[in-house]
Tab-separated table of C-alpha atoms in Angstrom:
chain	number	residue	atom	x	y	z
X	11	UNK	CA	0.000	0.000	0.000
X	12	UNK	CA	2.868	2.384	0.764
X	13	UNK	CA	4.346	1.771	-2.654
X	14	UNK	CA	0.947	2.214	-4.269
X	15	UNK	CA	0.438	5.534	-2.487
X	16	UNK	CA	3.815	6.775	-3.692
X	17	UNK	CA	2.962	5.864	-7.280
X	18	UNK	CA	-0.353	7.670	-6.994
X	19	UNK	CA	1.353	10.854	-5.798
X	20	UNK	CA	3.801	10.776	-8.690
X	21	UNK	CA	1.031	10.104	-11.213
X	22	UNK	CA	-0.617	13.400	-10.325
X	23	UNK	CA	2.173	15.269	-12.098
X	24	UNK	CA	1.952	13.386	-15.394
X	25	UNK	CA	0.607	15.688	-18.095
X	26	UNK	CA	0.788	18.832	-15.992
X	27	UNK	CA	2.107	21.837	-17.892
X	28	UNK	CA	5.131	23.860	-16.862
X	29	UNK	CA	5.926	27.124	-18.655
X	30	UNK	CA	9.340	28.771	-18.470
X	31	UNK	CA	10.178	32.336	-19.484
X	32	UNK	CA	13.970	32.350	-19.750
X	33	UNK	CA	16.394	33.689	-22.365
X	34	UNK	CA	19.293	31.321	-21.588
X	35	UNK	CA	18.858	28.350	-23.923
X	36	UNK	CA	21.049	26.016	-21.834
X	37	UNK	CA	18.805	26.510	-18.803
X	38	UNK	CA	15.665	26.053	-20.889
X	39	UNK	CA	16.924	22.751	-22.291
X	40	UNK	CA	18.016	21.532	-18.854
X	41	UNK	CA	14.578	22.355	-17.425
X	42	UNK	CA	12.824	20.775	-20.386
X	43	UNK	CA	14.832	17.550	-20.106
X	44	UNK	CA	14.433	17.106	-16.351
X	45	UNK	CA	10.745	17.948	-16.169
X	46	UNK	CA	9.817	15.815	-19.160
X	47	UNK	CA	11.531	12.867	-17.444
X	48	UNK	CA	9.028	13.383	-14.594
X	49	UNK	CA	6.022	13.384	-16.925
X	50	UNK	CA	5.490	17.138	-17.243
X	51	UNK	CA	4.779	18.983	-20.457
X	52	UNK	CA	7.110	21.975	-20.903
X	53	UNK	CA	6.698	25.092	-23.026
X	54	UNK	CA	9.255	27.897	-23.185
X	55	UNK	CA	9.444	31.586	-24.089
X	56	UNK	CA	12.528	33.797	-24.276
X	57	UNK	CA	10.830	37.165	-23.748
X	58	UNK	CA	8.555	38.475	-21.033
X	59	UNK	CA	5.856	40.048	-23.206
X	60	UNK	CA	5.647	37.042	-25.523
X	61	UNK	CA	5.403	34.689	-22.559
X	62	UNK	CA	2.747	36.740	-20.788
X	63	UNK	CA	0.479	36.815	-23.833
X	64	UNK	CA	0.892	33.055	-24.337
X	65	UNK	CA	0.004	32.411	-20.688
X	66	UNK	CA	-3.134	34.523	-21.005
X	67	UNK	CA	-4.262	32.431	-23.970
X	68	UNK	CA	-3.590	29.114	-22.275
X	69	UNK	CA	-2.557	29.204	-18.594
X	70	UNK	CA	-0.181	26.394	-17.502
X	71	UNK	CA	-0.095	24.707	-14.087
X	72	UNK	CA	3.046	26.585	-12.991
X	73	UNK	CA	5.469	29.191	-14.315
X	74	UNK	CA	9.266	29.296	-13.974
X	75	UNK	CA	10.212	32.942	-14.488
X	76	UNK	CA	13.638	34.532	-14.953
X	77	UNK	CA	14.037	38.050	-13.541
X	78	UNK	CA	16.623	39.322	-16.040
X	79	UNK	CA	14.889	39.187	-19.424
X	80	UNK	CA	15.793	41.099	-22.601
X	81	UNK	CA	12.557	43.096	-22.843
X	82	UNK	CA	10.290	43.136	-19.775
X	83	UNK	CA	11.880	41.984	-16.522
X	84	UNK	CA	10.392	39.098	-14.563
X	85	UNK	CA	9.265	41.271	-11.630
X	86	UNK	CA	7.125	43.316	-14.003
X	87	UNK	CA	5.738	40.146	-15.618
X	88	UNK	CA	4.816	38.774	-12.190
X	89	UNK	CA	3.008	41.997	-11.260
X	90	UNK	CA	0.971	41.743	-14.462
X	91	UNK	CA	0.144	38.113	-13.715
X	92	UNK	CA	-1.181	38.985	-10.258
X	93	UNK	CA	-3.326	41.769	-11.722
X	94	UNK	CA	-4.852	39.493	-14.384
X	95	UNK	CA	-8.058	37.672	-13.460
X	96	UNK	CA	-7.115	34.477	-15.331
X	97	UNK	CA	-3.557	34.336	-14.021
X	98	UNK	CA	-3.718	35.766	-10.491
X	99	UNK	CA	-3.560	32.281	-8.904
X	100	UNK	CA	-0.862	30.857	-11.197
X	101	UNK	CA	2.064	29.522	-9.097
X	102	UNK	CA	5.306	31.344	-9.961
X	103	UNK	CA	8.883	30.310	-9.181
X	104	UNK	CA	11.601	32.866	-9.934
X	105	UNK	CA	14.832	31.659	-11.544
X	106	UNK	CA	17.536	34.252	-11.189
X	107	UNK	CA	21.212	34.909	-10.632
X	108	UNK	CA	20.320	37.461	-7.980
X	109	UNK	CA	20.928	35.954	-4.573
X	110	UNK	CA	20.525	38.903	-2.226
X	111	UNK	CA	17.794	38.616	0.403
X	112	UNK	CA	16.243	41.909	-0.698
X	113	UNK	CA	15.621	40.466	-4.189
X	114	UNK	CA	14.022	37.341	-2.717
X	115	UNK	CA	11.747	39.472	-0.550
X	116	UNK	CA	10.717	41.660	-3.496
X	117	UNK	CA	9.855	38.545	-5.474
X	118	UNK	CA	7.737	37.145	-2.647
X	119	UNK	CA	6.066	40.500	-2.009
X	120	UNK	CA	4.785	40.774	-5.552
X	121	UNK	CA	3.337	37.275	-5.426
X	122	UNK	CA	5.993	34.667	-6.237
X	123	UNK	CA	5.598	31.253	-4.571
X	124	UNK	CA	9.302	30.413	-4.452
X	125	UNK	CA	12.706	31.669	-5.522
X	126	UNK	CA	15.603	29.624	-6.926
X	127	UNK	CA	19.082	31.114	-7.346
X	128	UNK	CA	21.250	30.142	-10.308
X	129	UNK	CA	23.136	27.894	-10.581
X	130	UNK	CA	20.651	25.425	-9.154
X	131	UNK	CA	20.280	21.680	-8.930
X	132	UNK	CA	17.713	20.321	-11.434
X	133	UNK	CA	16.587	17.752	-8.852
X	134	UNK	CA	16.011	20.471	-6.272
X	135	UNK	CA	14.042	22.559	-8.762
X	136	UNK	CA	11.818	19.605	-9.678
X	137	UNK	CA	11.274	18.874	-5.966
X	138	UNK	CA	10.278	22.484	-5.274
X	139	UNK	CA	7.848	22.551	-8.191
X	140	UNK	CA	6.254	19.285	-7.065
X	141	UNK	CA	5.897	20.658	-3.525
X	142	UNK	CA	4.089	23.749	-4.829
X	143	UNK	CA	1.779	21.705	-7.061
X	144	UNK	CA	0.946	19.374	-4.172
X	145	UNK	CA	-0.005	22.407	-2.075
X	146	UNK	CA	-2.088	23.696	-4.959
X	147	UNK	CA	-3.919	20.364	-5.148
X	148	UNK	CA	-4.944	20.522	-1.459
X	149	UNK	CA	-7.763	23.062	-1.556
X	150	UNK	CA	-9.592	24.450	1.441
X	151	UNK	CA	-12.587	22.488	2.657
X	152	UNK	CA	-14.927	22.012	-0.285
X	153	UNK	CA	-18.017	24.157	-0.431
X	154	UNK	CA	-17.292	26.065	2.776
X	155	UNK	CA	-17.970	29.788	2.946
X	156	UNK	CA	-16.633	31.899	5.811
X	157	UNK	CA	-18.026	35.336	6.606
X	158	UNK	CA	-16.987	37.805	9.279
X	159	UNK	CA	-17.399	41.576	9.594
X	160	UNK	CA	-17.585	42.251	5.871
X	161	UNK	CA	-14.993	39.617	4.871
X	162	UNK	CA	-16.291	36.699	2.781
X	163	UNK	CA	-14.206	33.677	1.703
X	164	UNK	CA	-15.656	31.157	-0.739
X	165	UNK	CA	-13.533	27.989	-0.658
X	166	UNK	CA	-15.254	26.550	-3.728
X	167	UNK	CA	-14.299	29.426	-6.050
X	168	UNK	CA	-11.505	31.008	-3.942
X	169	UNK	CA	-13.313	34.342	-4.322
X	170	UNK	CA	-12.747	36.944	-1.610
X	171	UNK	CA	-14.965	39.937	-0.910
X	172	UNK	CA	-14.156	42.720	1.544
X	173	UNK	CA	-17.281	44.788	2.214
X	174	UNK	CA	-18.588	43.793	-1.201
X	175	UNK	CA	-15.343	44.617	-3.006
X	176	UNK	CA	-13.620	41.726	-4.837
X	177	UNK	CA	-10.015	41.164	-3.728
X	178	UNK	CA	-7.593	39.212	-5.868
X	179	UNK	CA	-5.504	36.708	-3.912
X	180	UNK	CA	-3.066	34.113	-5.158
X	181	UNK	CA	-3.902	30.492	-4.341
X	182	UNK	CA	-1.309	30.512	-1.563
X	183	UNK	CA	-2.596	33.779	-0.086
X	184	UNK	CA	-6.136	32.405	-0.096
X	185	UNK	CA	-5.014	29.185	1.585
X	186	UNK	CA	-3.204	31.119	4.320
X	187	UNK	CA	-6.169	33.420	4.967
X	188	UNK	CA	-8.681	30.562	4.907
X	189	UNK	CA	-6.577	28.509	7.316
X	190	UNK	CA	-6.334	31.347	9.835
X	191	UNK	CA	-10.046	32.183	9.521
X	192	UNK	CA	-10.892	28.498	10.015
X	193	UNK	CA	-9.103	28.568	13.398
X	194	UNK	CA	-10.227	31.866	14.967
X	195	UNK	CA	-8.278	33.220	17.946
X	196	UNK	CA	-5.822	30.287	17.794
X	197	UNK	CA	-2.191	31.405	17.747
X	198	UNK	CA	0.050	29.842	15.103
X	199	UNK	CA	3.818	30.211	15.008
X	200	UNK	CA	5.579	30.802	11.702
X	201	UNK	CA	6.808	27.203	11.762
X	202	UNK	CA	3.249	25.913	12.214
X	203	UNK	CA	1.942	28.047	9.360
X	204	UNK	CA	4.710	26.801	7.074
X	205	UNK	CA	3.760	23.197	7.910
X	206	UNK	CA	0.006	23.707	7.579
X	207	UNK	CA	-0.148	26.049	4.574
X	208	UNK	CA	3.091	25.577	2.639
X	209	UNK	CA	3.549	21.911	3.585
X	210	UNK	CA	6.340	20.009	5.323
X	211	UNK	CA	8.185	19.598	2.035
X	212	UNK	CA	8.452	23.340	1.424
X	213	UNK	CA	11.806	25.055	0.902
X	214	UNK	CA	10.936	28.604	1.914
X	215	UNK	CA	12.101	30.434	5.046
X	216	UNK	CA	10.177	31.748	8.062
X	217	UNK	CA	10.500	35.239	6.571
X	218	UNK	CA	8.136	34.088	3.800
X	219	UNK	CA	5.266	33.903	6.299
X	220	UNK	CA	5.793	37.525	7.335
X	221	UNK	CA	5.852	38.664	3.711
X	222	UNK	CA	2.572	36.899	2.908
X	223	UNK	CA	0.866	38.178	6.064
X	224	UNK	CA	1.884	41.712	5.120
X	225	UNK	CA	0.534	41.230	1.589
X	226	UNK	CA	-2.769	39.906	2.950
X	227	UNK	CA	-3.141	42.853	5.297
X	228	UNK	CA	-2.483	45.305	2.471
X	229	UNK	CA	-5.263	43.670	0.465
X	230	UNK	CA	-7.981	43.033	3.067
X	231	UNK	CA	-7.411	45.455	5.947
X	232	UNK	CA	-8.742	49.018	5.885
X	233	UNK	CA	-5.712	49.984	8.009
X	234	UNK	CA	-2.951	47.385	7.635
X	235	UNK	CA	-1.071	48.789	10.641
X	236	UNK	CA	-4.207	48.355	12.795
X	237	UNK	CA	-5.507	45.000	11.541
X	238	UNK	CA	-9.111	43.963	12.047
X	239	UNK	CA	-8.680	40.388	10.818
X	240	UNK	CA	-5.084	39.129	11.167
X	241	UNK	CA	-3.358	39.929	14.424
X	242	UNK	CA	0.271	39.599	15.474
X	243	UNK	CA	1.077	37.993	18.817
X	244	UNK	CA	4.516	39.321	19.646
X	245	UNK	CA	7.058	36.544	20.078
X	246	UNK	CA	4.494	33.859	19.217
X	247	UNK	CA	3.057	34.276	15.700
X	248	UNK	CA	-0.265	35.209	14.148
X	249	UNK	CA	-3.970	34.610	14.702
X	250	UNK	CA	-7.348	35.434	13.189
X	251	UNK	CA	-8.938	37.945	15.525
X	252	UNK	CA	-12.617	36.955	15.690
X	253	UNK	CA	-15.037	34.071	15.285
X	254	UNK	CA	-16.317	33.606	11.752
X	255	UNK	CA	-19.653	32.306	10.541
X	256	UNK	CA	-19.341	29.213	8.350
X	257	UNK	CA	-21.836	27.583	6.068
X	258	UNK	CA	-21.933	25.112	3.179
X	259	UNK	CA	-22.315	26.830	-0.200
């Protein structure tokens, strides 16, 4: 049964589509070779604008995105993805030679799911992509709607309304918000949130949790520095501040 379960997990990835926007042909071919061995379909684009338009026509399951591109840089492409209704939930992994922490934080702040510094191990990259896709495949409880003080979360559609105003969240942002709202007043450390939301096989740092909390507050709070929904417990972590009403939709 253990072996059967492992095969089932691997089978999930067969036929899933990975897009890469990267102008270095050696990296593109390395990615193509290693992901095709794992059963993925791979499509590639060498320019940001070309890649963005192709993604809008036919969104893949995940995007590998270089920051330094010859026309439009990857940060700008990612911002456009997060502003596009069809692509706002597309998982994005940055591939870049930039290794400074500030660059990683910028990438996460504009909506990237992970960040891989060149040169990288193909096996590690494949493992990170699989971890993200596994997270993506574990949706919030089916059919559940949570409402509290003007905030509405629909787990079936991943739509979010704040006082009637639609708010665009990435799949990971929605999962984090839904998890906190599903456990009102309970304090979660950064380590616990990484385990519960990102998964035990994630490769991101504790700082990632802070970045995503800040992004959520900027999107859903009227005053992000005086949050109504997501509170900070100094030295302990984060919690959802009030009981929510749940119902099946």
